[in-house]
mmCIF file of C-alpha atoms and ligand atoms in Angstrom:
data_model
loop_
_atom_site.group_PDB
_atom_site.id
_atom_site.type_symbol
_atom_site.label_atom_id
_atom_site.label_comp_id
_atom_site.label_asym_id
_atom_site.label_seq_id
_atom_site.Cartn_x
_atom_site.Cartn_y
_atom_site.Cartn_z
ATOM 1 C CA UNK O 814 133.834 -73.850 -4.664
ATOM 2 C CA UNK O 815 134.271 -70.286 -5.877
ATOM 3 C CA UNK O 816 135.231 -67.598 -3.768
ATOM 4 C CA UNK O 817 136.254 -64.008 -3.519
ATOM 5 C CA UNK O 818 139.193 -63.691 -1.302
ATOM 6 C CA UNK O 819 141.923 -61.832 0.174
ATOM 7 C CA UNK O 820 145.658 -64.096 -0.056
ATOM 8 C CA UNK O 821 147.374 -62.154 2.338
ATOM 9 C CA UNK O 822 147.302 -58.932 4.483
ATOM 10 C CA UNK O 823 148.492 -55.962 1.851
ATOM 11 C CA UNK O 824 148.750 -52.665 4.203
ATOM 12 C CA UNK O 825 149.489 -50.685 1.391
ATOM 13 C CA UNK O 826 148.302 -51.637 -1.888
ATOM 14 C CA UNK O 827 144.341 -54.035 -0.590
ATOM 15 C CA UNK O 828 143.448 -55.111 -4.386
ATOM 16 C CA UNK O 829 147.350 -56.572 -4.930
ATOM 17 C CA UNK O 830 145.917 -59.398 -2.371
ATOM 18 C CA UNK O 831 142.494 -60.004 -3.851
ATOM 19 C CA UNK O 832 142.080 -63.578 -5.575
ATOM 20 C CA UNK O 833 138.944 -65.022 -7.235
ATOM 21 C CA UNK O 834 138.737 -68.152 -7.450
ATOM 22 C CA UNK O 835 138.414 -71.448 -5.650
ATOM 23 C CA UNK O 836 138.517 -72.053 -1.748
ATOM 24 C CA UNK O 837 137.334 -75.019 0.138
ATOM 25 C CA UNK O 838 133.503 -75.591 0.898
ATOM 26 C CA UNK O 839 132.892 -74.466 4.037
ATOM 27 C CA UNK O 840 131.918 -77.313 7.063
ATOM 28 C CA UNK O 841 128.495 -76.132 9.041
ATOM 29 C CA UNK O 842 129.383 -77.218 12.569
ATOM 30 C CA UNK O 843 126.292 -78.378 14.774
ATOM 31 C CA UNK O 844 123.801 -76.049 15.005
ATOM 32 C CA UNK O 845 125.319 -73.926 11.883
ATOM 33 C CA UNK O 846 123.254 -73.569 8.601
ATOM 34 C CA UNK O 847 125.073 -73.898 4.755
ATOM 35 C CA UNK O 848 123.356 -70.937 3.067
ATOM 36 C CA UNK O 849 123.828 -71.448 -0.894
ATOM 37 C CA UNK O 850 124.475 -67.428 -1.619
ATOM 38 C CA UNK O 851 121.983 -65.219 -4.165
ATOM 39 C CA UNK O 852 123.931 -62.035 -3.169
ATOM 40 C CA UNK O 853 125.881 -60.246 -0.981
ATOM 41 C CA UNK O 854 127.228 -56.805 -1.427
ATOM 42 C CA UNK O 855 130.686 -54.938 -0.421
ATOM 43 C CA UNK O 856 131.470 -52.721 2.533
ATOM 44 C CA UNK O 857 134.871 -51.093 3.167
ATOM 45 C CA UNK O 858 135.506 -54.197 6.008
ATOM 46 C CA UNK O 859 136.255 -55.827 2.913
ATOM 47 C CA UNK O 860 139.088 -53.687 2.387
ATOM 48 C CA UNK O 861 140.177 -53.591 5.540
ATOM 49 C CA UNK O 862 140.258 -56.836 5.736
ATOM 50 C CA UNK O 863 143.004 -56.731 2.627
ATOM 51 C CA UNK O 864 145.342 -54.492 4.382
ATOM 52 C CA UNK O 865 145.072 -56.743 7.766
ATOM 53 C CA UNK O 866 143.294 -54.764 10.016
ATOM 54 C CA UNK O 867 140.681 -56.210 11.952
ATOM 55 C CA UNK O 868 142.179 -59.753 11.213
ATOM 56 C CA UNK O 869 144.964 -61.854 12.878
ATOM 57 C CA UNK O 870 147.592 -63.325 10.377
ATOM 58 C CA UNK O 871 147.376 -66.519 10.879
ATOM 59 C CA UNK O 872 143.398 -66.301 9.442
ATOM 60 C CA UNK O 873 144.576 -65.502 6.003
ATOM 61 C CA UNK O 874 143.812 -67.000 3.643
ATOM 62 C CA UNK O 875 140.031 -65.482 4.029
ATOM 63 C CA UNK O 876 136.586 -65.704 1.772
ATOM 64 C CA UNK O 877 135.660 -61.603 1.614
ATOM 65 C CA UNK O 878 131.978 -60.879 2.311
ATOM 66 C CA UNK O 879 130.410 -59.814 5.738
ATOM 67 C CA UNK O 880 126.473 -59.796 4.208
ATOM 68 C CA UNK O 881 124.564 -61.835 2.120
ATOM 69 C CA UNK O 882 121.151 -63.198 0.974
ATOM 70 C CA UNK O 883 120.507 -66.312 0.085
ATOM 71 C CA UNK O 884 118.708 -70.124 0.409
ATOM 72 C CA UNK O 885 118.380 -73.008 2.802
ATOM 73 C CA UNK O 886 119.169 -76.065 1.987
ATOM 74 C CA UNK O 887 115.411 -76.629 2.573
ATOM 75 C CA UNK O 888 114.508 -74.242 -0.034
ATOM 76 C CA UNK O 889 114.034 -70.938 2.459
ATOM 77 C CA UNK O 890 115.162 -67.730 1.719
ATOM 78 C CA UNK O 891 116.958 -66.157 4.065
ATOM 79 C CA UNK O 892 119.237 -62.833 5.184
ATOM 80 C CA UNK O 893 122.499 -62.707 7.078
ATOM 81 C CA UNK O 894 123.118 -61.762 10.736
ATOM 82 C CA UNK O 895 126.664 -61.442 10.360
ATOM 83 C CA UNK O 896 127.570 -60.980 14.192
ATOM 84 C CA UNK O 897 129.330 -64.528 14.864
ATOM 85 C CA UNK O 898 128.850 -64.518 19.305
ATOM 86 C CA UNK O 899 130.217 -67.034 21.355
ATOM 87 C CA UNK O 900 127.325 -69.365 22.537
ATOM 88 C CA UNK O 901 127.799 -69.368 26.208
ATOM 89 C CA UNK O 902 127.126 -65.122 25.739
ATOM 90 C CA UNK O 903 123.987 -64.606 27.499
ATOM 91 C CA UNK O 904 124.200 -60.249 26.852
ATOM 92 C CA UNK O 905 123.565 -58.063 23.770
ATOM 93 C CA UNK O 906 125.835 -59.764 21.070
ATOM 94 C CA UNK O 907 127.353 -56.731 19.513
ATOM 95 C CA UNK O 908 128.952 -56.412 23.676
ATOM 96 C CA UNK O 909 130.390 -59.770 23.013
ATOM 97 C CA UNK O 910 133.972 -59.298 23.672
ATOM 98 C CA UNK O 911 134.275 -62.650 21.735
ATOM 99 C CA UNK O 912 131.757 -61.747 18.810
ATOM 100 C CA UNK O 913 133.359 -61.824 15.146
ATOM 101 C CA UNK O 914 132.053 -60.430 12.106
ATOM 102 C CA UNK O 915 132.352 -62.958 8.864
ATOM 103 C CA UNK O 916 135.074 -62.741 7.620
ATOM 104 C CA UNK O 917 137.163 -61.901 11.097
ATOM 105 C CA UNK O 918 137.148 -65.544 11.882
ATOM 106 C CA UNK O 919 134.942 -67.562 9.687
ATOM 107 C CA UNK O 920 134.369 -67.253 6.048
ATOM 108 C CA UNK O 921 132.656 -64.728 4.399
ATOM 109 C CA UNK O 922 130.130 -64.340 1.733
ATOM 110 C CA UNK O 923 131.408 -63.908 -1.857
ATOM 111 C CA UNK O 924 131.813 -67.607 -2.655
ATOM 112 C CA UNK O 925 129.217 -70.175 -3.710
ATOM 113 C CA UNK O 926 128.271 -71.347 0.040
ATOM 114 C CA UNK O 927 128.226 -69.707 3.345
ATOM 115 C CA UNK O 928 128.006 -71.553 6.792
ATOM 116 C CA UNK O 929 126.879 -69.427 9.918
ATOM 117 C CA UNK O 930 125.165 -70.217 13.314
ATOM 118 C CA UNK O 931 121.199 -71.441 12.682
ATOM 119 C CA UNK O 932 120.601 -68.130 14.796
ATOM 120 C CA UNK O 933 121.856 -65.943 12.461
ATOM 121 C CA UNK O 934 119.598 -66.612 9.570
ATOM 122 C CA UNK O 935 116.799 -64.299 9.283
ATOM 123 C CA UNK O 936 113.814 -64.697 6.756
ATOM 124 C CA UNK O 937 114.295 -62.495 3.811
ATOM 125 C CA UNK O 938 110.708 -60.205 3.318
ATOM 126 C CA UNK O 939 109.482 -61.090 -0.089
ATOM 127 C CA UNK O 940 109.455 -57.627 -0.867
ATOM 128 C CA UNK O 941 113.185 -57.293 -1.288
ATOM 129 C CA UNK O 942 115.210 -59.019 -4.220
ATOM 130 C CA UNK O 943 118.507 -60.958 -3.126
ATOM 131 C CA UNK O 944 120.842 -57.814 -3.962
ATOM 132 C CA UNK O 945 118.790 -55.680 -2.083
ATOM 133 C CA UNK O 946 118.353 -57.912 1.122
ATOM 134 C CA UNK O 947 122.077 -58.785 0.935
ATOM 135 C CA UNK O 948 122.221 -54.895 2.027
ATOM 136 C CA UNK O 949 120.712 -54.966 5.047
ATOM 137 C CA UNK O 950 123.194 -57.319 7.086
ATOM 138 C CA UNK O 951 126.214 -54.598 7.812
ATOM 139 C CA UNK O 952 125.492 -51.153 5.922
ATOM 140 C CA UNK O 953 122.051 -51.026 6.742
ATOM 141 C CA UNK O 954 122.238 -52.262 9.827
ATOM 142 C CA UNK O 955 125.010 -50.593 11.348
ATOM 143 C CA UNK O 956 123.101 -47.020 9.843
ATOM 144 C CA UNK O 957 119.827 -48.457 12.029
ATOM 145 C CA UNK O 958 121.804 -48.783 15.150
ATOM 146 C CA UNK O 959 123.262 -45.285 14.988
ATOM 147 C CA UNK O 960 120.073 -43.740 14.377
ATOM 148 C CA UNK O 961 117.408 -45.781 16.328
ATOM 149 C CA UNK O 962 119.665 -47.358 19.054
ATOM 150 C CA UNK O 963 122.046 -44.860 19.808
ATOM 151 C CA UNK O 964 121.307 -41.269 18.756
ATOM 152 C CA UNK O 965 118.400 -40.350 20.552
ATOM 153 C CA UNK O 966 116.652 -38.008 17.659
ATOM 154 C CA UNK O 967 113.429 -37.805 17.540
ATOM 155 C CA UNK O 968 111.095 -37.140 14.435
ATOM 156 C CA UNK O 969 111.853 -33.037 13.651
ATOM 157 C CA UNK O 970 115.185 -33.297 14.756
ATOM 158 C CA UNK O 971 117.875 -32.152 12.551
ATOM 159 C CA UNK O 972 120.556 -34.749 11.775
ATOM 160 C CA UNK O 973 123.800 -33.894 9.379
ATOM 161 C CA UNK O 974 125.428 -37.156 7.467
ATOM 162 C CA UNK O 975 129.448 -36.671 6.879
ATOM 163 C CA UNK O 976 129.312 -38.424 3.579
ATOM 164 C CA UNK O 977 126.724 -38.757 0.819
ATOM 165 C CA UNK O 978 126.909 -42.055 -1.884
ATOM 166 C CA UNK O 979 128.474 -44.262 1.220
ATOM 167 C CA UNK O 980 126.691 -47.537 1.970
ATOM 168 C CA UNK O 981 125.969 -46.249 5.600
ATOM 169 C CA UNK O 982 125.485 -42.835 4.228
ATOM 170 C CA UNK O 983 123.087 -43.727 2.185
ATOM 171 C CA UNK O 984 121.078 -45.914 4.912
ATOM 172 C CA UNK O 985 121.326 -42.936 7.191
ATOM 173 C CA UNK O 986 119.675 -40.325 4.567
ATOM 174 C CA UNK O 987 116.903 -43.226 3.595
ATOM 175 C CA UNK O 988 115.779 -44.768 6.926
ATOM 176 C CA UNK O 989 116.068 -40.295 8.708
ATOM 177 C CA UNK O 990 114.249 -39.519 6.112
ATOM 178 C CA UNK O 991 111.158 -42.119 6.431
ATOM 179 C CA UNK O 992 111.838 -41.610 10.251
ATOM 180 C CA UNK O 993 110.669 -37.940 9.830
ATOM 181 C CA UNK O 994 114.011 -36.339 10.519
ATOM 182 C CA UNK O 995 115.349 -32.911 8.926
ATOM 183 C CA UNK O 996 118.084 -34.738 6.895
ATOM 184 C CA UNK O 997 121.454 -32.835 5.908
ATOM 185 C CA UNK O 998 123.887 -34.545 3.900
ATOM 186 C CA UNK O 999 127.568 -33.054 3.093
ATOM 187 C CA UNK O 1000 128.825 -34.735 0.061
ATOM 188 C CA UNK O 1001 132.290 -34.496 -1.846
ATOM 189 C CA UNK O 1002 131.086 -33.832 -5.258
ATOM 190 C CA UNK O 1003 127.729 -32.733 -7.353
ATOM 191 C CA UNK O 1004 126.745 -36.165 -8.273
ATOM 192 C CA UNK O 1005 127.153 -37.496 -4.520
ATOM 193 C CA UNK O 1006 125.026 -34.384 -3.184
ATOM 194 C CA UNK O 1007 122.225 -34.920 -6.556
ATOM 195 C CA UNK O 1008 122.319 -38.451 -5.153
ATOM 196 C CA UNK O 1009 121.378 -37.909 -1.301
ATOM 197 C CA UNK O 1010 118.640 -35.261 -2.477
ATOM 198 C CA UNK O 1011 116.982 -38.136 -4.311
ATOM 199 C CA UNK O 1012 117.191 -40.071 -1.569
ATOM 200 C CA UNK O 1013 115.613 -37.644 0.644
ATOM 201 C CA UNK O 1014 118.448 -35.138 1.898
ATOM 202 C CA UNK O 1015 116.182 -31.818 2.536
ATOM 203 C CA UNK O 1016 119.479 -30.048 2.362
ATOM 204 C CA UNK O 1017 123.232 -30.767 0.991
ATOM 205 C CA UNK O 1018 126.290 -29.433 1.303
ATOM 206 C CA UNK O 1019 129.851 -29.640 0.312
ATOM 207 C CA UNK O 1020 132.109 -31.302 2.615
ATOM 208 C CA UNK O 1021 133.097 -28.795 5.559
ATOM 209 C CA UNK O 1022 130.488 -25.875 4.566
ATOM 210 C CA UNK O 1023 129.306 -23.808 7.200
ATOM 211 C CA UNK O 1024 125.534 -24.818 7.849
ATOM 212 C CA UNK O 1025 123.072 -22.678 8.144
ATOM 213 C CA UNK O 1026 122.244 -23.848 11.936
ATOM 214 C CA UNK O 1027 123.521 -26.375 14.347
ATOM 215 C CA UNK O 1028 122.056 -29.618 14.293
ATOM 216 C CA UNK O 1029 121.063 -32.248 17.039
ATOM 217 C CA UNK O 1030 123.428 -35.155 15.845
ATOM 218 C CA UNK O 1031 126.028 -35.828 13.399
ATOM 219 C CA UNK O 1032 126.372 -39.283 11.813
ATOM 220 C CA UNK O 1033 130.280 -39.938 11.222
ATOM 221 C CA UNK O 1034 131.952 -42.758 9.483
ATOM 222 C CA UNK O 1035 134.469 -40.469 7.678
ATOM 223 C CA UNK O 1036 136.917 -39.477 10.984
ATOM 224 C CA UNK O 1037 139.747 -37.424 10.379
ATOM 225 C CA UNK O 1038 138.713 -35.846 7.700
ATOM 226 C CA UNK O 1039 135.380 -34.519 8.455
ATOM 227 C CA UNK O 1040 136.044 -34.426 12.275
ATOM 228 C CA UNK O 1041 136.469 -30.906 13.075
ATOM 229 C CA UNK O 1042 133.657 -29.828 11.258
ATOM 230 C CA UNK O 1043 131.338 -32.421 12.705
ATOM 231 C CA UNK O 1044 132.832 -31.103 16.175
ATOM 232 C CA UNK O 1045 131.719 -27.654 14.536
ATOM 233 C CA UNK O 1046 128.423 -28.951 13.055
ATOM 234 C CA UNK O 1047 126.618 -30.090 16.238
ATOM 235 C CA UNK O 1048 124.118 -27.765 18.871
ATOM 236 C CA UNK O 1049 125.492 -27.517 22.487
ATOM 237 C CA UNK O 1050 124.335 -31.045 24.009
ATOM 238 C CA UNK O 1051 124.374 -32.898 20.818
ATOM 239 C CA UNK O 1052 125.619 -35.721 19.948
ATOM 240 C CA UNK O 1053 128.189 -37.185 17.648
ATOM 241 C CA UNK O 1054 127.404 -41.455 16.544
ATOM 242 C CA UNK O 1055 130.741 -42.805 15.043
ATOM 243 C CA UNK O 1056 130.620 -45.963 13.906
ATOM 244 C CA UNK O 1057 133.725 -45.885 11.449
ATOM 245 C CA UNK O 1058 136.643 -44.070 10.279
ATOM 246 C CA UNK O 1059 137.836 -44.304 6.613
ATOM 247 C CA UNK O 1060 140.065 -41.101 6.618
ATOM 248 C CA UNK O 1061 141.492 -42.439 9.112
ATOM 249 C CA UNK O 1062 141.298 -41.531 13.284
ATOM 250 C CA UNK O 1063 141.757 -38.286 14.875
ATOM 251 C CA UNK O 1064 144.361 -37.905 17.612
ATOM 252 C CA UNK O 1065 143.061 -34.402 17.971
ATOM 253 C CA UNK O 1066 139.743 -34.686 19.797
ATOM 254 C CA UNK O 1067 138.849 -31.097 20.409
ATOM 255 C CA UNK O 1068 138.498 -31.728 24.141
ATOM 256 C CA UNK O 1069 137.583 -27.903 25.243
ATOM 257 C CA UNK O 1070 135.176 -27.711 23.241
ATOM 258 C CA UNK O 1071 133.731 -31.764 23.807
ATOM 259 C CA UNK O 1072 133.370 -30.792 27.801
ATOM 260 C CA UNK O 1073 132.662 -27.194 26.949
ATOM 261 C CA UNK O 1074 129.692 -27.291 24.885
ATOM 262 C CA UNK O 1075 128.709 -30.608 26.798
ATOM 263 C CA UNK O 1076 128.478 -32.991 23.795
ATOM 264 C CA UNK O 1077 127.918 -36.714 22.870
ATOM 265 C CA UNK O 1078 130.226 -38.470 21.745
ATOM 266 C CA UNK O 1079 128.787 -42.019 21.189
ATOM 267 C CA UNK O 1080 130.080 -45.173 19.451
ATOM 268 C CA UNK O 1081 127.919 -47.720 17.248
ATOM 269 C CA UNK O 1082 129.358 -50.997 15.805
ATOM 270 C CA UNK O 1083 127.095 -53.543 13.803
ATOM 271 C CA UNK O 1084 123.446 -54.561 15.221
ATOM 272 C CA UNK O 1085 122.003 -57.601 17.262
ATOM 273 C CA UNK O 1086 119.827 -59.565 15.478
ATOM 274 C CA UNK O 1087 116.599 -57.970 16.484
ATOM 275 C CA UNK O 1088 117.913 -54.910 15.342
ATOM 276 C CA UNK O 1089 118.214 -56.386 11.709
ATOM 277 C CA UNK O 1090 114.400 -58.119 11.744
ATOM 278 C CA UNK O 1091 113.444 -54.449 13.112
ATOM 279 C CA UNK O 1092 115.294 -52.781 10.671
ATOM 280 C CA UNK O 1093 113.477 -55.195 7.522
ATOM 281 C CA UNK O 1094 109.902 -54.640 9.135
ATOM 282 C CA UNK O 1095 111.002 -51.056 8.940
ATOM 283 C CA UNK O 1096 111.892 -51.080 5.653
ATOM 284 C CA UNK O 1097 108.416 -53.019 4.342
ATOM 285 C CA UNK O 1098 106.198 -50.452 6.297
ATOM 286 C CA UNK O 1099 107.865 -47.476 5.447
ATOM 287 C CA UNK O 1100 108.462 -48.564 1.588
ATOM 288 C CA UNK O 1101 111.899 -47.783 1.389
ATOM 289 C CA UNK O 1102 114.816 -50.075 -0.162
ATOM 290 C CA UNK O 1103 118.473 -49.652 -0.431
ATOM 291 C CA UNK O 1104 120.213 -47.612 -3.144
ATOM 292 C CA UNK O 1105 122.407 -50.278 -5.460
ATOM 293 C CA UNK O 1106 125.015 -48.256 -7.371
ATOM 294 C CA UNK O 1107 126.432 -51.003 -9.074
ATOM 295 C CA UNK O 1108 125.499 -54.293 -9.532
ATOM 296 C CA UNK O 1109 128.120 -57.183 -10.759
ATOM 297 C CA UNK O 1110 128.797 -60.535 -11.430
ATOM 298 C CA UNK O 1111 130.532 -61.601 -8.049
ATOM 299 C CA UNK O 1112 133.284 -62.877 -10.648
ATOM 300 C CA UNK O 1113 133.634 -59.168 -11.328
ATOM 301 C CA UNK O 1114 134.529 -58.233 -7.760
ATOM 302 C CA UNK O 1115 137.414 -56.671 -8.401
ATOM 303 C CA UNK O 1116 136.239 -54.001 -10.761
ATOM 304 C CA UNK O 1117 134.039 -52.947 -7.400
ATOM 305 C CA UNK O 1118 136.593 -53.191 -4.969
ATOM 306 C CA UNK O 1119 138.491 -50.751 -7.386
ATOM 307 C CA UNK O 1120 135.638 -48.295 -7.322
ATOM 308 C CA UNK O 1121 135.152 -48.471 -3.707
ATOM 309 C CA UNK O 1122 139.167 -47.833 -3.045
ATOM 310 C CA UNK O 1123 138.537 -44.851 -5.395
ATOM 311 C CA UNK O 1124 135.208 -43.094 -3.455
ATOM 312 C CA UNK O 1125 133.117 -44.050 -6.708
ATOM 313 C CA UNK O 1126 130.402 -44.730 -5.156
ATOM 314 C CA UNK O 1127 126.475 -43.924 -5.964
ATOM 315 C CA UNK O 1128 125.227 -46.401 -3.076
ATOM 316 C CA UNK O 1129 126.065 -50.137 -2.279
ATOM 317 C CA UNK O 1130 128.179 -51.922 -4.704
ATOM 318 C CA UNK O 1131 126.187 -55.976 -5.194
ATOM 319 C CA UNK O 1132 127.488 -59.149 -6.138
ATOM 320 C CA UNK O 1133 125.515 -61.635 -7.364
ATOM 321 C CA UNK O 1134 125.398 -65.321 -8.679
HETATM 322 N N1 NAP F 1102 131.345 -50.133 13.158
HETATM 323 C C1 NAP F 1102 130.671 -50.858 12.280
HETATM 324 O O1 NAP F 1102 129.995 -51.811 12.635
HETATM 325 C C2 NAP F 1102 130.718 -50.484 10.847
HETATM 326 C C3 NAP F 1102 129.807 -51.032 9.938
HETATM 327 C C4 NAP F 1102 129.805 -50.582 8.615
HETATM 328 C C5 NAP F 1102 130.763 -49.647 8.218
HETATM 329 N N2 NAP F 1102 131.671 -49.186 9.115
HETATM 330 C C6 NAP F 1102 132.693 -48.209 8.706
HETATM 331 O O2 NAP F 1102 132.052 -47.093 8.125
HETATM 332 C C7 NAP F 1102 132.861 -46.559 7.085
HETATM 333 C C8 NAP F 1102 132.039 -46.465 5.791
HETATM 334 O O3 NAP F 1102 131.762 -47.766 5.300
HETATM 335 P P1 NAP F 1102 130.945 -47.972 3.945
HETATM 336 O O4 NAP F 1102 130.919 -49.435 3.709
HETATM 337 O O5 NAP F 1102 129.696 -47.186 4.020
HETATM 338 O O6 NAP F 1102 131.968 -47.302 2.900
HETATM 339 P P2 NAP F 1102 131.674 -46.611 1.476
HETATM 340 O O7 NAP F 1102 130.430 -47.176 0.908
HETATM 341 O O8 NAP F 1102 132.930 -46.688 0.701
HETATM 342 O O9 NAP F 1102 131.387 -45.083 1.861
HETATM 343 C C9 NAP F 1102 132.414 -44.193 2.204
HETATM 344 C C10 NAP F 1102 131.792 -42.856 2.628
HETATM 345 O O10 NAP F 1102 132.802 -42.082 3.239
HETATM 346 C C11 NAP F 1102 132.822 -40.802 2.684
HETATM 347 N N3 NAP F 1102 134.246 -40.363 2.623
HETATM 348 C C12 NAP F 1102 135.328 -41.146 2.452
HETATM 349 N N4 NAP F 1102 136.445 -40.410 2.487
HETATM 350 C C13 NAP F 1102 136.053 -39.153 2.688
HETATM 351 C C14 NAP F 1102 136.758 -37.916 2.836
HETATM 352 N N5 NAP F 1102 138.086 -37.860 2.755
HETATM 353 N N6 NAP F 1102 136.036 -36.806 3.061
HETATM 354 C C15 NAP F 1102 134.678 -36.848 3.127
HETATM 355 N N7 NAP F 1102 133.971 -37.999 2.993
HETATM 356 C C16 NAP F 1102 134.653 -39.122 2.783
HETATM 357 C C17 NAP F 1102 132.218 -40.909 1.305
HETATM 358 O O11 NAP F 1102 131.605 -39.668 1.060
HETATM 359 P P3 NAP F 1102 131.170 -39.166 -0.422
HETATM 360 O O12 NAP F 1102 129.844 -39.748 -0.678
HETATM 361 O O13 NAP F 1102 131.119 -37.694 -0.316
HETATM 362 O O14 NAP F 1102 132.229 -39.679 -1.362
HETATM 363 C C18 NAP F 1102 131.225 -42.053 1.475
HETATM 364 O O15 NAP F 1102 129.949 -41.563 1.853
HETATM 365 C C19 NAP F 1102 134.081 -47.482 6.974
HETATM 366 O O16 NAP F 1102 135.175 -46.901 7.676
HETATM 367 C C20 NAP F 1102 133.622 -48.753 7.634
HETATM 368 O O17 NAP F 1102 134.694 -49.505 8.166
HETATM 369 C C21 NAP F 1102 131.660 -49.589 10.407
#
């Protein structure tokens, strides 16, 4: 079948090691479900994935993808839970210490067929195209997590995003916003801050300004390079909700002023499925849908990967069939 996928781990130089074209069909064990895929979009896992992190050796050659919408067999149309748990897990599965994302262990989504665990099929809301719903599985989701699960906030609160046009970023500016947050948004350029305003930033600034007040939680996915001013950013007894770090991580943690001023320091990684079926009611009653920047052929991958390795991005990136 056709696939998108990465040939071997490339530390240095991700697209060198991304290959389209065709990979075996994929075997749906018992219980597992062959989705035929619509559309699934890109996240930087898919880059990591390219330079090896995240993935053992030995799994390589891999199908890229880690969210996707698409049909049944049976003619239903469904949305990815991406969160592969082990079957005897009885706890949350994002605690799983045995959990893997697509991709990490089993194939992903940019090819022609998909298998996952029957579980982790949700039905897609009508309201949603493919491209959209193929957004909710990882970006989405993960941005749902920090805000509903883990930070705390509630409606008034004041809540700063490191990062405007990122597929998280973006989640986090859209769902705070319907939430009733006070959403601030630093951004890297004009465009990226123009963006997050339409998306319902009530404030943006450039990366690093000084803001005009301290807010109640910072949203991080950047790390080192926003770090120290999200350190700066946040009220005494705040809290800080990583759930990625694309600059890369900070050795320097600012401890003094982490115990001094008391603050939160909380980690967020993916969603459990209930999450995601919250997170698509969500979406319906609130009227909100994801921001596509670009939408492409999936046999145009690589001209997305490219923008995503270069920070062009307005949004999720899509690829369709
Ligand atoms: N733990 C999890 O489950 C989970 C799930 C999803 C994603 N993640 C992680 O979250 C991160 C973002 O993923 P994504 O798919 O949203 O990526 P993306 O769409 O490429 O977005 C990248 C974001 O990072 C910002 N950024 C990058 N470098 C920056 C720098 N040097 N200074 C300031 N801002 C910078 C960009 O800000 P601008 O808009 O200003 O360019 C953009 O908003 C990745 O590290 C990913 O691995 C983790």
């Amino acid at each position: 079948m056709f696939a998108v996928y990465a040939a071997e781990p490339s530390p240095d130089d991700p697209i060198a090691a991304l290959r389209v074209g065709e990979r075996p069909e994929p075997e749906a064990a018992d219980g597992w479900v062959t989705v035929r895929v619509r559309a699934a979009s890109l996240n930087m896992h898919d880059l990591w994935t390219l330079r090896g992190v995240g993935i053992k050796p030995d799994r390589f050659p891999m199908i890229l993808g880690c969210d996707g919408a698409g049909v049944l067999e049976d003619g239903t149309e469904v949305v990815l839970h991406s969160v592969i748990g082990d079957p005897k897990w009885t706890g949350e599965e994002t605690l799983d210490p045995r959990r893997t994302l697509l991709t990490e262990k089993y194939p992903g989504t940019f090819a022609d067929l998909v298998a996952v665990p029957a579980r982790n099929v949700l039905p897609k809301p009508a309201g949603l195209s493919f491209a959209e719903a193929a957004c909710m599985g990882t970006a989405w989701l993960t941005a749902y997590r920090m805000l509903f699960v883990k930070s705390g906030l509630r409606p008034g609160q004041t809540m700063l995003v490191q990062g405007a046009s990122g597929g998280v970023s973006t989640a986090l500016i859209a769902l705070g916003r319907a939430a009733g947050m006070r959403v601030w948004v630093t951004g890297r350029t004009e465009d990226k801050r123009a963006l997050a305003t339409e998306l319902g930033a009530h404030d943006t600034f450039e990366s690093g300004a000084r803001l005009p007040e301290r807010v109640d939680a910072v949203f991080e996915t950047v790390g080192k390079a926003t770090w120290p001013h999200s350190m700066r950013a946040v009220r005494p007894g705040g809290a800080i909700i990583v759930s990625g770090a694309t600059s890369g991580p900070d050795p320097s943690a600012d401890l003094q002023r982490l115990f001094f001023l008391q603050l939160r320091v909380i980690g967020s990684t993916m969603g459990t499925r209930d999450e995601l079926a919250d997170l698509l009611t969500f979406c319906q009653a609130a009227g909100i849908r994801p921001q596509i920047g670009q939408q492409l052929p999936m046999t145009d991958a690589p001209t997305g990967f490219t923008a995503m390795l270069a920070g062009e991005t307005a949004g999720k990136i899509v690829f369709t069939h």
